[in-house]
PDB file of C-alpha atoms in Angstrom:
ATOM      1  CA  MET M1427      29.770-110.231-114.451  1.00 81.00           C
ATOM      2  CA  THR M1428      32.555-110.693-117.032  1.00 76.00           C
ATOM      3  CA  THR M1429      32.850-110.351-120.859  1.00 72.00           C
ATOM      4  CA  PRO M1430      32.127-113.462-122.783  1.00 72.00           C
ATOM      5  CA  LYS M1431      35.475-113.928-124.643  1.00 72.00           C
ATOM      6  CA  LEU M1432      38.300-112.619-122.340  1.00 71.00           C
ATOM      7  CA  ALA M1433      36.376-112.865-118.996  1.00 72.00           C
ATOM      8  CA  LEU M1434      37.330-109.153-118.305  1.00 71.00           C
ATOM      9  CA  PRO M1435      35.561-107.727-115.194  1.00 74.00           C
ATOM     10  CA  GLU M1436      32.564-105.420-115.981  1.00 78.00           C
ATOM     11  CA  LEU M1437      31.551-102.442-113.969  1.00 74.00           C
ATOM     12  CA  SER M1438      28.218-102.484-112.273  1.00 83.00           C
ATOM     13  CA  VAL M1439      25.947 -99.383-111.936  1.00 83.00           C
ATOM     14  CA  SER M1440      26.134 -98.817-108.159  1.00 83.00           C
ATOM     15  CA  GLN M1441      29.694-100.215-107.715  1.00 80.00           C
ATOM     16  CA  ALA M1442      32.098 -98.457-105.400  1.00 85.00           C
ATOM     17  CA  GLY M1443      35.781 -98.372-106.401  1.00 83.00           C
ATOM     18  CA  LYS M1444      35.185 -98.729-110.161  1.00 81.00           C
ATOM     19  CA  GLU M1445      38.869 -97.936-110.787  1.00 77.00           C
ATOM     20  CA  ILE M1446      39.728-101.283-109.275  1.00 74.00           C
ATOM     21  CA  THR M1447      37.620-103.251-111.694  1.00 72.00           C
ATOM     22  CA  HIS M1448      38.724-100.990-114.653  1.00 74.00           C
ATOM     23  CA  ASN M1449      42.427-101.470-113.714  1.00 72.00           C
ATOM     24  CA  GLN M1450      42.039-105.223-113.471  1.00 74.00           C
ATOM     25  CA  ALA M1451      40.480-105.352-116.974  1.00 70.00           C
ATOM     26  CA  LEU M1452      43.323-103.231-118.361  1.00 72.00           C
ATOM     27  CA  THR M1453      45.923-105.604-116.714  1.00 74.00           C
ATOM     28  CA  ASP M1454      44.153-108.585-118.218  1.00 70.00           C
ATOM     29  CA  LEU M1455      44.036-107.010-121.569  1.00 70.00           C
ATOM     30  CA  ASP M1456      47.722-106.147-121.283  1.00 68.00           C
ATOM     31  CA  GLN M1457      48.390-109.856-120.789  1.00 75.00           C
ATOM     32  CA  LEU M1458      45.995-111.524-123.180  1.00 76.00           C
ATOM     33  CA  VAL M1459      46.289-109.249-126.297  1.00 79.00           C
ATOM     34  CA  ASN M1460      49.458-110.368-128.243  1.00 80.00           C
ATOM     35  CA  CYS M1461      49.912-112.922-125.537  1.00 91.00           C
ATOM     36  CA  SER M1462      53.632-113.947-124.845  1.00 94.00           C
ATOM     37  CA  VAL M1463      54.594-116.504-122.281  1.00 97.00           C
ATOM     38  CA  ILE M1464      57.939-117.381-120.812  1.00 98.00           C
ATOM     39  CA  ASP M1465      57.431-121.184-120.821  1.00 98.00           C
ATOM     40  CA  LYS M1466      54.743-123.758-121.211  1.00 98.00           C
ATOM     41  CA  ASP M1467      56.391-126.731-119.641  1.00 97.00           C
ATOM     42  CA  LEU M1468      56.621-125.770-115.919  1.00 97.00           C
ATOM     43  CA  ALA M1469      54.209-127.405-113.389  1.00 98.00           C
ATOM     44  CA  THR M1470      55.636-125.446-110.442  1.00 97.00           C
ATOM     45  CA  PRO M1471      55.520-121.761-110.306  1.00 98.00           C
ATOM     46  CA  PRO M1472      58.966-120.031-110.307  1.00 97.00           C
ATOM     47  CA  GLY M1473      60.198-118.777-106.983  1.00 94.00           C
ATOM     48  CA  SER M1474      60.755-114.994-107.764  1.00 95.00           C
ATOM     49  CA  PRO M1475      58.530-113.963-110.691  1.00 97.00           C
ATOM     50  CA  ALA M1476      58.625-110.423-112.019  1.00 96.00           C
ATOM     51  CA  ASN M1477      55.609-108.309-112.497  1.00 92.00           C
ATOM     52  CA  GLY M1478      53.736-109.474-115.640  1.00 90.00           C
ATOM     53  CA  ASP M1479      55.608-112.826-116.048  1.00 96.00           C
ATOM     54  CA  ALA M1480      53.257-115.252-117.819  1.00 97.00           C
ATOM     55  CA  TYR M1481      53.249-119.097-118.329  1.00 98.00           C
ATOM     56  CA  ILE M1482      51.069-121.874-119.637  1.00 98.00           C
ATOM     57  CA  VAL M1483      50.740-124.144-116.805  1.00 98.00           C
ATOM     58  CA  ALA M1484      51.976-127.679-117.562  1.00 98.00           C
ATOM     59  CA  GLY M1485      50.241-130.920-116.581  1.00 97.00           C
ATOM     60  CA  SER M1486      49.990-132.067-112.899  1.00 97.00           C
ATOM     61  CA  PRO M1487      50.785-128.546-111.420  1.00 98.00           C
ATOM     62  CA  THR M1488      51.708-128.120-107.819  1.00 98.00           C
ATOM     63  CA  GLY M1489      51.999-125.285-105.256  1.00 97.00           C
ATOM     64  CA  ALA M1490      50.040-122.072-106.205  1.00 97.00           C
ATOM     65  CA  TRP M1491      49.357-123.580-109.732  1.00 98.00           C
ATOM     66  CA  ALA M1492      47.624-126.681-108.346  1.00 98.00           C
ATOM     67  CA  GLY M1493      44.458-127.555-110.372  1.00 98.00           C
ATOM     68  CA  GLN M1494      45.394-124.934-113.058  1.00 98.00           C
ATOM     69  CA  ALA M1495      46.827-127.194-115.829  1.00 98.00           C
ATOM     70  CA  GLY M1496      46.567-125.736-119.291  1.00 98.00           C
ATOM     71  CA  LYS M1497      45.606-122.284-118.016  1.00 98.00           C
ATOM     72  CA  LEU M1498      47.524-119.060-118.632  1.00 97.00           C
ATOM     73  CA  ALA M1499      49.191-117.939-115.305  1.00 97.00           C
ATOM     74  CA  PHE M1500      50.141-114.275-114.912  1.00 94.00           C
ATOM     75  CA  TRP M1501      52.028-112.801-111.911  1.00 95.00           C
ATOM     76  CA  TYR M1502      50.710-109.469-110.748  1.00 88.00           C
ATOM     77  CA  ALA M1503      53.112-107.857-108.272  1.00 88.00           C
ATOM     78  CA  SER M1504      50.426-105.323-107.176  1.00 83.00           C
ATOM     79  CA  THR M1505      48.455-108.255-105.645  1.00 85.00           C
ATOM     80  CA  GLY M1506      51.366-110.556-105.029  1.00 92.00           C
ATOM     81  CA  ALA M1507      49.511-113.353-106.590  1.00 94.00           C
ATOM     82  CA  TRP M1508      49.084-115.514-109.683  1.00 96.00           C
ATOM     83  CA  VAL M1509      45.991-114.857-111.828  1.00 92.00           C
ATOM     84  CA  PHE M1510      44.696-117.585-114.059  1.00 95.00           C
ATOM     85  CA  LYS M1511      42.763-117.350-117.253  1.00 92.00           C
ATOM     86  CA  THR M1512      41.038-120.246-118.831  1.00 94.00           C
ATOM     87  CA  PRO M1513      41.959-120.274-122.568  1.00 95.00           C
ATOM     88  CA  GLN M1514      39.240-120.322-125.173  1.00 91.00           C
ATOM     89  CA  PRO M1515      39.486-122.000-128.525  1.00 94.00           C
ATOM     90  CA  GLY M1516      41.459-119.873-131.009  1.00 92.00           C
ATOM     91  CA  TRP M1517      43.576-118.100-128.380  1.00 93.00           C
ATOM     92  CA  TRP M1518      47.236-117.750-129.244  1.00 94.00           C
ATOM     93  CA  ALA M1519      50.371-117.447-127.189  1.00 97.00           C
ATOM     94  CA  TRP M1520      53.977-116.880-128.156  1.00 97.00           C
ATOM     95  CA  VAL M1521      56.170-119.210-126.201  1.00 97.00           C
ATOM     96  CA  VAL M1522      59.524-117.335-125.693  1.00 97.00           C
ATOM     97  CA  ASP M1523      61.694-120.160-124.710  1.00 97.00           C
ATOM     98  CA  GLU M1524      60.732-122.124-127.793  1.00 97.00           C
ATOM     99  CA  SER M1525      60.123-119.300-130.287  1.00 96.00           C
ATOM    100  CA  ILE M1526      56.882-120.915-131.286  1.00 95.00           C
ATOM    101  CA  ARG M1527      53.342-119.580-131.430  1.00 96.00           C
ATOM    102  CA  TYR M1528      50.820-121.954-129.855  1.00 97.00           C
ATOM    103  CA  GLU M1529      47.021-122.057-130.456  1.00 96.00           C
ATOM    104  CA  TYR M1530      44.452-123.399-127.955  1.00 97.00           C
ATOM    105  CA  LYS M1531      42.215-125.906-129.720  1.00 95.00           C
ATOM    106  CA  SER M1532      40.388-129.063-128.857  1.00 95.00           C
ATOM    107  CA  GLY M1533      41.120-128.500-125.205  1.00 95.00           C
ATOM    108  CA  ALA M1534      44.994-128.294-125.507  1.00 96.00           C
ATOM    109  CA  TRP M1535      47.777-125.989-126.654  1.00 97.00           C
ATOM    110  CA  SER M1536      49.358-126.978-129.932  1.00 96.00           C
ATOM    111  CA  PRO M1537      51.970-125.418-132.140  1.00 96.00           C
ATOM    112  CA  LEU M1538      50.348-123.151-134.651  1.00 89.00           C
ATOM    113  CA  ILE M1539      50.652-124.618-138.138  1.00 79.00           C
ATOM    114  CA  THR M1540      50.608-122.140-141.086  1.00 71.00           C
ATOM    115  CA  SER M1541      50.873-122.858-144.727  1.00 65.00           C
ATOM    116  CA  ALA M1542      53.605-121.093-146.771  1.00 62.00           C
ATOM    117  CA  SER M1543      52.114-118.670-149.365  1.00 55.00           C
TER     118      SER M1543
END
Protein backbone atom coordinates (compact mmCIF):
# COMPACT_ATOMS: atom_id res chain seq x y z
CA MET A 1 0.00 0.00 0.00
CA THR A 2 1.01 3.58 -0.50
CA THR A 3 0.06 6.92 1.02
CA PRO A 4 -2.73 8.79 -0.80
CA LYS A 5 -0.95 12.02 -1.79
CA LEU A 6 2.70 11.20 -2.43
CA ALA A 7 2.33 7.45 -3.05
CA LEU A 8 5.00 6.73 -0.44
CA PRO A 9 5.40 3.04 0.37
CA GLU A 10 3.87 1.97 3.67
CA LEU A 11 5.18 -0.68 6.04
CA SER A 12 3.13 -3.80 6.64
CA VAL A 13 2.90 -5.63 9.97
CA SER A 14 4.75 -8.84 9.06
CA GLN A 15 7.05 -7.32 6.47
CA ALA A 16 10.68 -8.41 6.38
CA GLY A 17 13.30 -5.80 5.48
CA LYS A 18 11.26 -2.84 6.70
CA GLU A 19 14.33 -0.61 6.31
CA ILE A 20 14.10 -0.97 2.52
CA THR A 21 10.54 0.37 2.44
CA HIS A 22 11.38 3.08 4.95
CA ASN A 23 14.45 4.20 2.99
CA GLN A 24 12.45 4.28 -0.25
CA ALA A 25 9.88 6.54 1.39
CA LEU A 26 12.64 8.85 2.66
CA THR A 27 14.20 9.00 -0.80
CA ASP A 28 10.83 9.85 -2.37
CA LEU A 29 10.23 12.58 0.23
CA ASP A 30 13.71 13.97 -0.46
CA GLN A 31 12.75 14.38 -4.12
CA LEU A 32 9.13 15.53 -3.80
CA VAL A 33 9.30 18.05 -0.94
CA ASN A 34 10.53 21.37 -2.36
CA CYS A 35 10.82 19.61 -5.71
CA SER A 36 13.46 20.91 -8.09
CA VAL A 37 14.00 19.47 -11.57
CA ILE A 38 16.81 20.10 -14.04
CA ASP A 39 14.63 20.37 -17.15
CA LYS A 40 11.08 19.74 -18.36
CA ASP A 41 11.70 19.58 -22.12
CA LEU A 42 13.64 16.33 -22.48
CA ALA A 43 11.93 13.30 -24.00
CA THR A 44 15.03 11.07 -23.80
CA PRO A 45 16.80 10.37 -20.51
CA PRO A 46 20.32 11.82 -20.18
CA GLY A 47 23.16 9.36 -20.66
CA SER A 48 25.00 9.81 -17.36
CA PRO A 49 22.62 11.08 -14.67
CA ALA A 50 23.92 11.84 -11.19
CA ASN A 51 22.23 10.44 -8.11
CA GLY A 52 19.05 12.42 -7.43
CA ASP A 53 18.84 14.09 -10.85
CA ALA A 54 15.22 14.94 -11.53
CA TYR A 55 13.22 15.87 -14.64
CA ILE A 56 9.67 16.42 -15.80
CA VAL A 57 9.38 14.03 -18.74
CA ALA A 58 8.43 15.80 -21.99
CA GLY A 59 5.86 14.54 -24.51
CA SER A 60 6.55 11.47 -26.70
CA PRO A 61 9.31 10.09 -24.45
CA THR A 62 11.67 7.34 -25.58
CA GLY A 63 14.04 4.83 -24.04
CA ALA A 64 13.74 4.30 -20.30
CA TRP A 65 11.20 7.14 -20.20
CA ALA A 66 8.79 5.64 -22.76
CA GLY A 67 5.18 5.96 -21.60
CA GLN A 68 6.06 8.38 -18.78
CA ALA A 69 5.15 11.77 -20.35
CA GLY A 70 4.38 14.47 -17.78
CA LYS A 71 5.64 12.42 -14.84
CA LEU A 72 8.49 13.31 -12.53
CA ALA A 73 11.56 11.16 -13.23
CA PHE A 74 14.23 10.70 -10.54
CA TRP A 75 17.52 8.84 -11.00
CA TYR A 76 18.46 6.71 -7.99
CA ALA A 77 22.07 5.54 -8.19
CA SER A 78 21.46 2.95 -5.47
CA THR A 79 19.14 1.04 -7.81
CA GLY A 80 20.63 2.26 -11.09
CA ALA A 81 17.16 3.07 -12.35
CA TRP A 82 14.69 5.84 -13.03
CA VAL A 83 11.79 6.14 -10.61
CA PHE A 84 8.63 7.86 -11.83
CA LYS A 85 6.01 9.68 -9.82
CA THR A 86 2.64 10.61 -11.25
CA PRO A 87 1.98 14.24 -10.31
CA GLN A 88 -1.21 15.20 -8.53
CA PRO A 89 -3.09 18.51 -8.91
CA GLY A 90 -1.35 21.23 -6.91
CA TRP A 91 2.16 19.74 -6.99
CA TRP A 92 4.91 22.28 -7.69
CA ALA A 93 8.36 21.91 -9.19
CA TRP A 94 11.13 24.46 -9.66
CA VAL A 95 12.55 24.05 -13.18
CA VAL A 96 16.22 24.99 -12.84
CA ASP A 97 17.07 25.64 -16.50
CA GLU A 98 14.17 28.12 -16.77
CA SER A 99 14.24 29.54 -13.22
CA ILE A 100 10.46 29.17 -13.13
CA ARG A 101 8.16 27.32 -10.72
CA TYR A 102 5.59 25.09 -12.40
CA GLU A 103 2.34 23.77 -10.99
CA TYR A 104 0.56 20.60 -12.06
CA LYS A 105 -3.09 21.38 -12.78
CA SER A 106 -5.73 20.23 -15.26
CA GLY A 107 -3.48 17.33 -16.27
CA ALA A 108 -0.46 19.44 -17.30
CA TRP A 109 2.51 21.39 -15.96
CA SER A 110 1.99 25.17 -16.23
CA PRO A 111 4.07 28.12 -15.04
CA LEU A 112 2.87 29.17 -11.61
CA ILE A 113 1.23 32.58 -11.85
CA THR A 114 1.22 34.67 -8.70
CA SER A 115 -0.22 38.11 -8.18
CA ALA A 116 1.93 40.90 -6.84
CA SER A 117 1.00 42.12 -3.36
